[in-house]
Coordinates of C-alpha atoms in Angstrom, one line a residue:
Chain A
M829 CA 92.9 54.6 125.1
I830 CA 93.5 57.0 128.0
E831 CA 96.7 58.7 127.8
A832 CA 98.0 60.7 130.9
T833 CA 101.6 62.6 130.6
G834 CA 102.8 64.5 133.9
L835 CA 99.7 64.6 135.5
T836 CA 100.0 66.4 138.7
K837 CA 97.3 67.2 141.4
V838 CA 98.2 69.5 144.2
Y839 CA 95.8 70.4 147.3
G840 CA 97.1 73.2 149.3
D841 CA 100.2 71.6 150.4
K842 CA 99.5 67.9 149.6
T843 CA 100.4 66.3 146.3
A844 CA 97.6 63.7 145.7
V845 CA 99.1 62.9 142.4
D846 CA 102.6 63.3 141.5
G847 CA 103.7 63.6 137.6
V848 CA 101.9 60.4 136.7
S849 CA 102.5 59.1 133.4
F850 CA 100.5 55.9 131.7
T851 CA 98.6 54.7 129.0
V852 CA 95.6 52.5 129.3
Q853 CA 94.8 50.7 126.2
A854 CA 91.9 49.3 124.3
G855 CA 90.9 45.4 124.5
H856 CA 92.3 44.9 127.9
V857 CA 91.2 45.4 131.6
T858 CA 93.4 47.7 133.2
G859 CA 93.3 47.7 136.7
F860 CA 94.7 51.0 138.8
L861 CA 95.9 49.7 142.3
G862 CA 96.6 51.4 145.3
P863 CA 96.3 51.8 149.0
N864 CA 93.7 54.3 150.2
G865 CA 94.6 57.8 149.6
A866 CA 97.2 56.8 146.8
G867 CA 95.5 59.3 144.1
K868 CA 93.4 56.7 142.5
S869 CA 90.2 58.6 142.8
T870 CA 91.8 61.8 142.0
T871 CA 93.6 60.7 138.9
M872 CA 90.1 59.5 137.5
R873 CA 88.5 62.7 138.1
M874 CA 91.3 64.2 136.1
I875 CA 90.7 62.1 133.5
M876 CA 86.7 63.1 133.5
G877 CA 87.5 66.7 133.6
L878 CA 85.9 67.3 137.1
D879 CA 89.2 68.2 138.7
R880 CA 91.7 70.6 136.9
P881 CA 95.3 69.1 136.6
T882 CA 97.8 71.1 138.6
S883 CA 100.1 70.2 135.8
G884 CA 100.5 67.7 133.3
S885 CA 97.6 66.4 130.9
V886 CA 95.3 63.6 130.3
T887 CA 93.7 62.6 126.9
V888 CA 90.9 60.0 126.0
N889 CA 90.9 59.0 122.4
G890 CA 93.8 61.7 121.6
V891 CA 91.2 64.4 123.3
P892 CA 90.8 65.8 126.5
F893 CA 87.4 64.7 127.7
A894 CA 86.0 67.9 127.8
Q895 CA 86.5 68.5 123.8
H896 CA 84.6 65.1 122.9
S897 CA 81.3 66.1 120.9
A898 CA 79.2 63.6 122.9
P899 CA 81.1 62.6 126.0
L900 CA 78.8 60.1 127.5
R901 CA 79.0 58.1 124.2
E902 CA 83.0 58.3 124.5
I903 CA 83.6 57.3 128.0
G904 CA 81.4 56.1 130.6
S905 CA 82.3 56.3 134.2
L906 CA 81.5 55.3 137.8
L907 CA 83.4 57.7 139.7
D908 CA 81.4 57.4 142.8
A909 CA 78.4 55.6 143.9
K910 CA 76.9 58.5 145.1
A911 CA 77.0 60.7 142.0
V912 CA 73.0 60.8 142.2
H913 CA 70.0 63.1 143.7
T914 CA 68.9 60.5 146.5
G915 CA 65.6 62.3 146.0
R916 CA 65.3 61.2 142.5
T917 CA 64.1 57.5 141.2
A918 CA 66.8 55.5 139.4
Y919 CA 64.8 55.8 136.2
N920 CA 64.4 59.2 136.3
H921 CA 68.2 59.8 137.3
L922 CA 69.1 58.0 134.2
L923 CA 66.5 59.8 132.4
A924 CA 67.7 63.2 132.7
M925 CA 71.4 62.0 132.2
A926 CA 70.5 60.3 128.8
A927 CA 68.5 63.6 127.7
T928 CA 71.8 65.4 127.4
H929 CA 72.7 63.1 124.7
S930 CA 69.2 61.9 123.1
I931 CA 69.5 59.0 124.3
S932 CA 66.6 56.8 123.8
R933 CA 64.2 55.6 126.7
K934 CA 64.4 52.2 125.3
R935 CA 68.2 52.2 126.0
V936 CA 67.6 53.6 129.6
Q937 CA 65.4 50.7 130.2
E938 CA 68.2 48.2 128.6
V939 CA 70.6 49.2 131.0
I940 CA 68.3 49.0 133.8
D941 CA 67.7 45.4 132.7
M942 CA 71.3 44.7 132.1
T943 CA 72.3 46.0 136.1
G944 CA 69.5 44.2 137.5
L945 CA 67.9 47.4 138.8
G946 CA 64.4 46.7 137.1
E947 CA 62.4 46.0 140.4
V948 CA 63.6 49.1 142.3
S949 CA 64.0 51.6 139.0
K950 CA 60.9 53.4 140.0
K951 CA 62.1 53.7 143.6
K952 CA 64.0 56.8 145.0
V953 CA 67.9 56.2 145.3
K954 CA 67.6 57.2 149.4
G955 CA 66.3 53.8 150.2
F956 CA 69.4 51.8 148.0
S957 CA 71.9 49.8 149.6
L958 CA 75.6 50.4 148.5
G959 CA 75.4 47.4 146.2
M960 CA 72.1 49.0 144.5
G961 CA 73.8 52.5 144.0
Q962 CA 77.1 50.4 142.5
R963 CA 74.5 49.2 139.9
L964 CA 73.1 52.5 139.5
G965 CA 76.5 54.2 138.6
I966 CA 77.5 51.2 136.4
A967 CA 73.9 51.6 134.5
A968 CA 74.8 55.1 133.9
A969 CA 78.6 54.4 132.8
L970 CA 76.8 52.3 130.2
L971 CA 74.2 54.5 129.0
G972 CA 76.0 56.0 126.1
D973 CA 77.4 52.7 125.1
P974 CA 81.2 53.8 125.3
Q975 CA 84.0 53.0 124.0
T976 CA 85.9 53.8 127.1
I977 CA 84.8 52.6 130.6
I978 CA 86.3 53.8 133.7
L979 CA 85.2 52.5 137.1
D980 CA 86.4 53.5 140.5
E981 CA 86.3 50.8 143.5
P982 CA 83.3 49.0 141.1
V983 CA 82.8 46.0 143.6
N984 CA 82.7 48.2 146.6
G985 CA 79.7 46.9 148.4
L986 CA 78.2 44.4 145.9
D987 CA 77.3 41.0 147.1
P988 CA 79.4 37.9 145.7
E989 CA 76.9 37.4 142.9
G990 CA 77.4 41.0 141.9
V991 CA 81.1 41.1 142.1
V992 CA 80.9 37.9 139.9
W993 CA 79.0 40.0 137.4
V994 CA 81.3 42.8 137.5
R995 CA 84.2 40.7 136.7
N996 CA 82.3 39.1 133.6
L997 CA 81.0 42.6 132.3
V998 CA 84.3 44.3 132.2
K999 CA 85.9 41.0 130.9
Y1000 CA 83.2 40.9 128.1
L1001 CA 83.6 44.7 127.5
A1002 CA 87.2 44.5 127.1
S1003 CA 86.8 41.5 124.7
E1004 CA 84.8 43.7 122.5
G1005 CA 87.9 46.0 122.1
R1006 CA 86.9 48.8 124.6
T1007 CA 89.1 50.0 127.1
V1008 CA 88.2 49.2 130.3
F1009 CA 89.9 51.1 133.2
L1010 CA 89.0 50.1 136.8
S1011 CA 90.4 50.8 140.2
S1012 CA 90.6 49.0 143.2
H1013 CA 92.4 48.6 146.6
L1014 CA 91.5 44.7 146.6
M1015 CA 94.2 42.5 145.1
S1016 CA 92.3 39.5 144.9
E1017 CA 89.8 41.1 143.0
M1018 CA 92.6 42.5 140.5
A1019 CA 94.1 38.9 140.0
L1020 CA 90.7 37.7 139.0
T1021 CA 89.7 40.8 136.6
A1022 CA 92.6 42.8 135.4
D1023 CA 95.2 41.7 132.5
H1024 CA 97.2 44.6 133.3
L1025 CA 97.9 46.4 136.1
I1026 CA 99.1 50.1 137.2
V1027 CA 100.4 50.4 140.8
I1028 CA 100.1 53.9 142.3
G1029 CA 101.4 55.0 145.9
R1030 CA 101.4 58.1 147.3
G1031 CA 100.6 59.6 144.1
R1032 CA 103.6 57.9 141.9
I1033 CA 103.5 55.1 139.3
I1034 CA 105.3 52.1 141.3
A1035 CA 104.5 49.6 138.3
D1036 CA 103.0 49.4 135.2
A1037 CA 103.1 46.1 133.7
P1038 CA 101.1 42.7 132.6
I1039 CA 99.6 41.1 136.0
G1040 CA 101.7 37.9 135.5
E1041 CA 105.1 40.2 134.8
I1042 CA 104.4 42.0 138.5
I1043 CA 103.9 38.7 140.2
T1044 CA 106.7 36.8 139.5
G1045 CA 109.0 39.8 138.3
K1046 CA 109.4 41.7 141.6
G1047 CA 109.3 39.1 144.1
Q1048 CA 112.2 37.1 145.2
S1049 CA 112.4 33.2 144.3
R1050 CA 111.4 31.7 147.4
A1051 CA 111.5 27.8 148.1
R1052 CA 110.3 25.6 150.9
V1053 CA 113.2 22.8 151.9
R1054 CA 112.9 20.1 154.4
T1055 CA 115.6 18.5 155.5
D1056 CA 116.8 16.5 158.6
Q1057 CA 119.7 18.6 159.0
P1058 CA 118.3 22.0 159.0
Q1059 CA 121.0 23.7 161.0
Q1060 CA 123.6 22.5 158.9
L1061 CA 121.6 23.5 155.5
M1062 CA 121.2 27.0 157.2
R1063 CA 124.6 28.0 158.0
L1064 CA 125.8 26.6 154.1
L1065 CA 123.3 28.5 152.3
A1066 CA 123.6 31.5 154.5
A1067 CA 124.9 34.6 152.1
D1068 CA 124.3 38.2 151.4
G1069 CA 120.6 38.4 150.4
V1070 CA 119.5 35.4 151.4
S1071 CA 117.1 34.7 154.3
V1072 CA 116.3 31.5 155.8
E1073 CA 113.7 30.9 158.0
V1074 CA 113.2 27.7 160.4
Q1075 CA 109.1 27.4 160.1
D1076 CA 109.1 23.9 162.0
H1077 CA 111.3 21.0 162.8
E1078 CA 113.1 20.3 159.8
L1079 CA 111.6 22.7 157.9
L1080 CA 113.0 25.6 156.2
E1081 CA 111.8 28.9 153.9
V1082 CA 114.8 30.2 151.9
T1083 CA 114.3 33.5 150.2
G1084 CA 116.5 34.8 147.3
L1085 CA 118.1 31.7 146.3
P1086 CA 116.7 29.4 143.3
P1087 CA 115.9 26.2 144.2
R1088 CA 118.7 24.8 141.9
E1089 CA 121.2 26.5 143.8
I1090 CA 119.6 25.4 147.2
A1091 CA 119.5 21.3 145.8
R1092 CA 123.4 22.0 144.5
T1093 CA 124.5 23.2 148.1
A1094 CA 122.9 20.4 149.7
L1095 CA 124.1 17.6 147.4
D1096 CA 128.0 19.0 147.5
N1097 CA 127.5 18.7 151.5
R1098 CA 125.8 15.0 151.1
I1099 CA 122.7 16.8 153.1
M1100 CA 119.5 14.9 152.3
V1101 CA 116.6 17.0 151.4
Y1102 CA 113.4 15.3 151.1
E1103 CA 111.3 18.4 149.7
L1104 CA 112.3 21.2 147.9
T1105 CA 109.5 23.4 146.7
P1106 CA 109.2 26.8 144.7
L1107 CA 107.1 29.1 146.1
Q1108 CA 105.2 31.4 143.6
A1109 CA 104.7 35.0 145.2
S1110 CA 100.8 35.9 145.0
L1111 CA 99.8 39.1 143.7
E1112 CA 99.1 40.2 147.4
E1113 CA 102.8 39.5 148.3
A1114 CA 103.8 41.3 145.0
Y1115 CA 102.0 44.2 146.2
M1116 CA 102.6 44.1 149.3
E1117 CA 106.2 44.4 148.4
L1118 CA 105.8 47.1 145.8
T1119 CA 103.6 49.6 148.2
K1120 CA 105.5 48.9 151.5
D1121 CA 107.1 52.2 151.5
E1122 CA 103.9 53.9 149.9
V1123 CA 101.2 53.4 152.2
E1124 CA 100.3 56.3 153.9
Y1125 CA 98.2 55.2 156.8
H1126 CA 99.9 52.8 158.6
S1127 CA 97.9 51.3 161.5
L1128 CA 99.6 52.1 164.9
I1129 CA 98.4 48.8 166.6
T1130 CA 101.6 48.3 168.2
T1131 CA 101.8 51.2 170.0
G1132 CA 98.4 50.3 171.5
V1133 CA 96.9 53.4 169.8
A1134 CA 93.7 52.7 167.3
A1135 CA 94.6 52.8 163.6
P1136 CA 93.8 56.5 162.6
A1137 CA 90.8 57.7 161.0
Q1138 CA 91.2 57.0 157.3
T1139 CA 91.6 60.8 156.0
G1140 CA 91.6 61.0 152.0
G1141 CA 90.3 58.0 150.8
N1142 CA 87.1 58.5 148.7
R1143 CA 86.6 62.3 148.5
Chain B
M1493 CA 72.0 41.0 134.1
S1494 CA 73.3 39.4 131.0
T1495 CA 76.2 40.9 129.1
A1496 CA 74.7 39.7 125.9
A1497 CA 72.3 42.6 126.2
L1498 CA 74.9 45.1 125.3
Q1499 CA 74.3 47.1 122.0
S1500 CA 76.3 46.1 118.9
R1501 CA 79.3 48.2 118.4
R1502 CA 78.7 51.3 116.5
P1503 CA 80.7 51.7 113.1
E1504 CA 84.0 53.3 113.3
G1505 CA 84.1 57.1 113.2
K1506 CA 80.3 57.3 113.8
I1507 CA 79.4 58.8 117.2
G1508 CA 75.9 59.9 118.2
P1509 CA 74.4 63.2 119.4
G1510 CA 75.8 65.5 122.1
P1511 CA 75.0 67.6 124.8
S1512 CA 73.6 70.4 122.4
F1513 CA 71.8 73.1 124.6
P1514 CA 68.1 72.1 123.9
R1515 CA 68.9 68.5 125.1
V1516 CA 70.9 69.8 128.0
L1517 CA 67.7 72.0 129.0
H1518 CA 65.3 69.2 128.1
S1519 CA 67.6 67.4 130.9
E1520 CA 67.5 70.1 133.5
F1521 CA 63.4 70.0 133.2
I1522 CA 63.4 66.3 133.7
K1523 CA 65.6 66.8 136.7
F1524 CA 63.6 70.1 137.7
R1525 CA 60.0 68.0 137.9
T1526 CA 61.5 64.7 139.4
L1527 CA 62.2 66.0 142.6
L1528 CA 59.7 65.9 145.5
S1529 CA 61.1 69.2 147.2
T1530 CA 60.8 71.3 143.8
L1531 CA 56.9 70.3 144.1
I1532 CA 56.2 71.0 147.4
L1533 CA 58.2 74.2 147.4
V1534 CA 56.0 75.2 144.3
A1535 CA 53.0 74.3 145.6
S1536 CA 53.9 76.6 149.1
T1537 CA 54.5 79.3 147.0
V1538 CA 51.0 79.1 145.5
L1539 CA 49.2 78.4 148.6
V1540 CA 51.1 81.4 150.7
M1541 CA 50.4 83.7 147.7
V1542 CA 46.6 82.7 148.0
G1543 CA 46.1 82.7 151.5
F1544 CA 48.0 86.1 151.7
A1545 CA 45.6 87.7 149.4
A1546 CA 42.3 86.2 150.7
L1547 CA 43.3 87.4 154.5
N1548 CA 44.5 90.7 153.1
A1549 CA 41.1 91.3 151.4
W1550 CA 39.5 90.5 154.3
G1551 CA 41.3 92.6 156.5
V1552 CA 40.7 95.5 154.0
G1553 CA 37.0 95.1 154.2
Q1554 CA 36.9 94.7 157.9
F1555 CA 39.0 98.0 158.0
S1556 CA 36.5 99.7 155.6
E1557 CA 33.3 98.2 157.3
A1558 CA 35.1 99.9 160.7
S1559 CA 35.7 103.2 159.2
K1560 CA 32.3 103.3 158.3
S1561 CA 31.3 105.2 161.4
D1562 CA 34.0 107.7 161.2
P1563 CA 33.4 109.7 158.4
Q1564 CA 37.2 111.5 158.3
A1565 CA 38.4 108.0 158.1
A1566 CA 35.9 106.9 155.6
A1567 CA 37.1 109.7 153.3
A1568 CA 40.7 109.1 153.8
F1569 CA 40.0 105.2 152.8
A1570 CA 38.1 106.0 149.9
A1571 CA 40.9 108.2 148.6
Q1572 CA 43.5 105.6 148.3
G1573 CA 40.7 102.4 148.3
A1574 CA 41.8 101.6 144.6
D1575 CA 45.8 101.5 145.7
L1576 CA 44.8 99.2 148.5
T1577 CA 43.0 96.8 146.5
S1578 CA 45.4 96.6 143.8
G1579 CA 48.3 95.4 145.8
I1580 CA 46.3 92.4 147.0
P1581 CA 46.9 89.8 144.8
T1582 CA 50.6 90.2 145.1
S1583 CA 50.7 90.8 148.8
G1584 CA 52.4 87.6 149.6
I1585 CA 55.1 88.2 147.1
A1586 CA 57.9 88.7 150.1
F1587 CA 57.2 85.1 150.7
A1588 CA 57.0 83.6 147.2
Q1589 CA 60.6 85.5 146.4
L1590 CA 61.9 83.7 149.5
I1591 CA 60.4 80.3 148.6
M1592 CA 61.4 80.5 145.1
G1593 CA 64.8 81.9 146.0
S1594 CA 65.5 79.0 148.2
L1595 CA 64.4 76.6 145.6
A1596 CA 66.8 78.1 143.3
V1597 CA 69.5 77.8 146.1
L1598 CA 68.7 74.5 146.8
L1599 CA 68.4 73.1 143.0
M1600 CA 72.2 73.9 142.6
S1601 CA 73.8 73.6 146.3
S1602 CA 71.8 70.2 146.5
E1603 CA 74.1 68.8 142.8
F1604 CA 77.0 69.4 145.1
T1605 CA 76.1 67.9 148.3
T1606 CA 74.6 65.0 146.8
G1607 CA 77.2 64.3 144.5
M1608 CA 75.2 64.7 141.3
A1609 CA 77.3 67.4 140.0
R1610 CA 80.0 64.7 139.1
S1611 CA 77.1 63.0 136.7
T1612 CA 75.9 66.2 135.3
F1613 CA 79.2 67.9 134.7
T1614 CA 80.6 64.6 132.9
A1615 CA 77.8 64.5 130.8
V1616 CA 78.1 68.5 129.9
P1617 CA 81.9 69.0 130.7
K1618 CA 81.9 72.4 129.4
R1619 CA 79.5 73.1 132.5
T1620 CA 77.8 76.8 131.4
P1621 CA 75.6 75.0 129.4
A1622 CA 74.3 72.9 132.3
F1623 CA 74.5 76.2 134.6
V1624 CA 72.4 78.2 131.9
A1625 CA 70.2 75.5 131.3
K1626 CA 69.2 75.4 135.0
L1627 CA 69.1 78.9 135.3
L1628 CA 66.5 79.1 132.3
V1629 CA 64.4 76.3 134.1
V1630 CA 64.4 78.1 137.3
T1631 CA 63.8 81.6 136.5
V1632 CA 60.9 80.9 134.1
C1633 CA 59.5 78.6 136.8
A1634 CA 59.5 81.4 139.1
F1635 CA 58.1 83.9 137.2
V1636 CA 55.2 81.4 135.9
V1637 CA 54.6 80.5 139.4
S1638 CA 54.2 84.0 140.5
M1639 CA 52.3 85.1 138.0
V1640 CA 50.0 82.3 138.1
S1641 CA 49.5 82.4 142.0
S1642 CA 49.0 86.1 141.6
F1643 CA 46.1 85.2 139.5
L1644 CA 44.9 82.6 141.6
A1645 CA 45.3 84.7 144.6
Y1646 CA 43.2 87.4 142.7
L1647 CA 40.2 84.9 142.0
A1648 CA 40.5 84.3 145.8
A1649 CA 40.4 87.8 146.9
S1650 CA 37.8 89.1 144.8
P1651 CA 34.5 87.7 146.2
I1652 CA 35.8 88.5 149.5
L1653 CA 36.0 92.3 148.6
E1654 CA 32.9 92.2 146.7
N1655 CA 31.1 91.3 150.3
Y1656 CA 32.5 94.7 151.2
G1657 CA 31.8 96.3 148.0
F1658 CA 35.2 97.0 146.5
D1659 CA 36.7 95.0 143.6
I1660 CA 40.2 94.7 142.1
D1661 CA 40.7 95.8 138.6
L1662 CA 43.5 93.8 137.0
G1663 CA 43.1 96.3 133.9
T1664 CA 44.7 99.4 135.5
E1665 CA 48.2 100.0 134.4
H1666 CA 49.5 100.1 138.0
S1667 CA 47.8 96.8 138.7
R1668 CA 49.5 95.2 135.4
R1669 CA 52.9 96.7 136.1
L1670 CA 52.6 95.5 139.6
L1671 CA 51.6 91.6 138.7
L1672 CA 54.5 91.8 135.9
V1673 CA 57.1 93.2 137.9
S1674 CA 56.4 91.3 140.8
G1675 CA 56.8 88.1 138.3
I1676 CA 60.1 89.5 137.2
Y1677 CA 61.4 90.0 140.5
V1678 CA 60.8 86.5 142.1
A1679 CA 62.8 85.4 138.9
A1680 CA 65.6 88.1 139.8
V1681 CA 65.5 86.5 143.4
A1682 CA 66.0 83.0 142.0
A1683 CA 68.6 83.9 139.8
I1684 CA 70.6 85.4 142.8
G1685 CA 69.9 82.0 144.7
M1686 CA 71.3 79.8 142.4
S1687 CA 74.5 82.0 142.0
L1688 CA 74.6 81.8 146.0
G1689 CA 74.3 78.0 146.0
T1690 CA 76.7 77.9 142.9
L1691 CA 79.1 79.7 144.8
L1692 CA 78.8 78.4 148.1
R1693 CA 77.5 74.8 147.3
N1694 CA 75.9 74.4 150.7
S1695 CA 72.3 74.9 151.0
A1696 CA 72.0 76.1 154.5
G1697 CA 74.7 78.5 153.8
G1698 CA 72.8 79.6 150.5
I1699 CA 69.6 80.0 152.0
M1700 CA 70.8 82.1 154.8
S1701 CA 72.7 84.3 152.8
L1702 CA 69.3 85.0 150.6
V1703 CA 67.5 85.7 153.9
G1704 CA 70.2 88.1 155.0
L1705 CA 70.2 89.9 151.7
F1706 CA 66.4 90.4 151.5
F1707 CA 65.0 90.5 155.0
V1708 CA 68.2 91.4 157.7
V1709 CA 69.8 93.4 156.0
P1710 CA 67.1 95.9 154.8
I1711 CA 65.8 96.0 158.3
A1712 CA 69.3 96.4 159.9
F1713 CA 69.7 99.5 157.7
Q1714 CA 66.5 101.0 158.5
L1715 CA 67.3 100.7 162.2
I1716 CA 71.2 102.2 162.1
P1717 CA 70.9 105.8 162.1
G1718 CA 72.8 108.0 159.5
D1719 CA 72.6 109.5 156.0
F1720 CA 75.1 106.8 154.7
F1721 CA 72.5 103.8 155.9
E1722 CA 69.5 105.7 154.7
E1723 CA 70.9 106.1 151.4
A1724 CA 72.3 102.8 150.8
R1725 CA 69.0 101.4 151.6
K1726 CA 67.8 102.6 148.3
Y1727 CA 70.2 100.6 146.5
L1728 CA 69.2 97.3 148.5
P1729 CA 67.1 95.0 146.0
D1730 CA 64.1 94.8 148.2
N1731 CA 63.8 98.5 147.9
L1732 CA 64.8 98.5 144.1
F1733 CA 61.8 96.5 143.6
E1734 CA 59.5 98.5 145.9
R1735 CA 60.3 101.9 144.0
I1736 CA 59.8 100.3 140.7
V1737 CA 56.2 99.2 141.5
A1738 CA 55.3 102.4 144.0
A1739 CA 52.2 104.4 142.2
A1740 CA 53.6 107.5 143.7
P1741 CA 57.1 107.8 144.3
A1742 CA 58.9 109.2 147.4
E1743 CA 61.1 112.5 147.6
G1744 CA 64.4 112.2 146.7
A1745 CA 63.5 108.4 145.1
L1746 CA 65.8 106.8 142.2
E1747 CA 64.5 106.8 138.7
V1748 CA 62.6 103.3 137.4
W1749 CA 65.3 103.1 134.9
Q1750 CA 67.7 103.9 137.8
A1751 CA 66.1 101.3 139.9
S1752 CA 65.9 98.6 137.1
T1753 CA 69.3 99.0 136.3
W1754 CA 70.4 98.6 139.8
L1755 CA 68.3 95.4 140.3
G1756 CA 70.0 94.2 137.0
I1757 CA 73.5 94.7 138.6
W1758 CA 72.3 92.8 141.6
V1759 CA 71.5 89.8 139.3
A1760 CA 74.5 90.0 136.9
V1761 CA 77.2 90.1 139.0
P1762 CA 76.5 87.3 141.6
L1763 CA 75.6 85.2 138.0
V1764 CA 78.8 86.1 136.3
A1765 CA 80.9 85.5 139.7
A1766 CA 78.9 82.1 139.8
M1767 CA 79.3 81.0 136.3
V1768 CA 83.4 81.8 136.6
A1769 CA 83.5 79.8 139.7
L1770 CA 82.0 77.1 138.1
K1771 CA 84.2 76.6 135.2
Q1772 CA 87.3 77.1 137.1
R1773 CA 86.9 75.2 140.4
D1774 CA 87.0 71.1 140.6
V1775 CA 83.6 69.7 141.0

C-alpha cells in the first residue's frame, strides 16, 4: 500500500506536484494517468526517496521508502528505462543490484528469462532498443520479488507483444495481492490494464476512482437520435445544459439529456424517432473532459506555429 | 516470458536481507570491474608508469655515459646517483594520479549522467553506504595499482640501469617511503576526484577541475610573482606530496606532519561536502 499525504514538490518557481494525497491499495492495478509534465514521474521519484518532497510525506507499507530494511525486497521500481550504465551488460547490471540485497544469481537469471532478455543479457545495454531497455527495467523491478511494484510508463517503446505481456504481468502481480502502481499518458492502455485510476493534471489530483466510475460518472449522457423532423425536435429539446448537434441529414447528437427525456419530448409532440441510441463515453473522452483545463503544453497548430517543444516530461 | 515463473509469495512478515555494508561493497566492486573504461584506465596507468620508468632509466644512463668525459660532472653525478635512481620506479606518478583521479571522477559522475544513480540509490536509499563503498573500492584500487605498477616499473628499469652500472635499491628508507607515499597520494587524488564527481555530477567538469587543481594551479602560482603565491604554493596538494617524499627539504619547508595534515584536509573537506550534498540533493 502506498500512501501520499499533502505531497508537494517545488522546483524554483514551478510547482511540479501540488499537495497531492492518495492511497494505492494492494491487490489492484492502479493507474496513474496524466498529460506530460503533470507530475507523474516526480511523484514516483518521491515515493522512491530519490526526490525529497518540499512538504508532505509518502509511505510504502506504512514506512518511508528509505527506512525499509530491505528496500528492493519491499518495492520494485521502473522509474526510467535509462537507469542503467550503458557500458555494462544487462546481466552485470542486475548482478550488481542483486548483490546489495544478497539476491542469488539464480534469481537474476530468473528475472532475465521472465522478461525475455535471455539472448541479450550478456550484451552491453548501449545497443539495446527502447523496448529492451524497458524489459531490463522491469527485470530490475522484479529482482527482489517485491510486494509493491511501481512502473513509470512501462509500455513506452514496447512492441505490441511486449505491451500485452506487461498488461498480463501487472494483472497477474495484482492478482497475487501485490500493490501495482503504473503511470501512463496512454488512456487506451489504462482502460485495458488498470482497475483504479488516479488522474493528475498540473500537479493536482483531478480524479481518484475505479475506472468504471470515471468513464460513466463525469461524462454527461449523450444519445444519437434519428428523426425525419430534426429541426423541430432540435427546437423542442433546446434548454440550458443541453446541446444538440446536427451530424447528418436527419441525424442528431444530443448531449445533456437522458434518452428517456428525449423520447418523452418526441412522443408529446408527435415527432417520429427511428433511432435513439445512448452513447457511452470512452475513457478517452472522460479523460479529455477531466484534463482539458490541466494540459500544460497545448499545441499551437491554429496559429500556424509548430507545437512547442515539450519541456518537463520524463526528466 | 511466462508470469508463472514468479516466485511464490514469501510468508507474511518475513523479509530477506537488506543492503548491509559488505553487500553494498560487493555490489560496488561488481560495478567497478564490469566496466571496460575502468579496465582501460587501470591498464593505461600501469603502462604509463612502466614506460616512464624505462625512459627515465635510459635517460639517467645516457647522462652518466656522457658525463664520464667531464670529471666535474661525473663527481656531481656520483654524489646524487642514488637519489636519482630511487625516484625512477615512481617517475610516472604524476600521470598515474591524473588517470586514477579521472577514473574516480568518472565512476561517480557516470552514475548521474547515465541515470544509474536512480538504480543505485533505490537499492541503497540511505546513499552514504554506497558512497563510502565506492570510495573504498576506488581508493584501494588506486593504491594497489600505483604500488603494483611502481614495482613493475622497477622490474622494467633495473636491467636498463644495470647496463650503465647502476642499480635501484628498493630497500632504503627513502625508496620505501617514496613508494608507499606515492601509493597513498594516488589514492588521495582518487578520493578528491570522487568528491568532485559527486559534487559536479559531470564528467568533463570533474576531470577539468582535477586537472586544474593538480596541473594548472601549481604552474600558475609559480608564474605569478609575489610572496603570497610563493607561500600559498606550499599548501597545494602536489607540493605537499613533494615535501613529504623529499629526501632533503628546502629552506622554510613545512614539517612532514604539517604537510601530511594539510594533505588530509585537502581530502577530507571535499569528501564531507560530497557526502552532505549526496544526502541532501535529489537524484
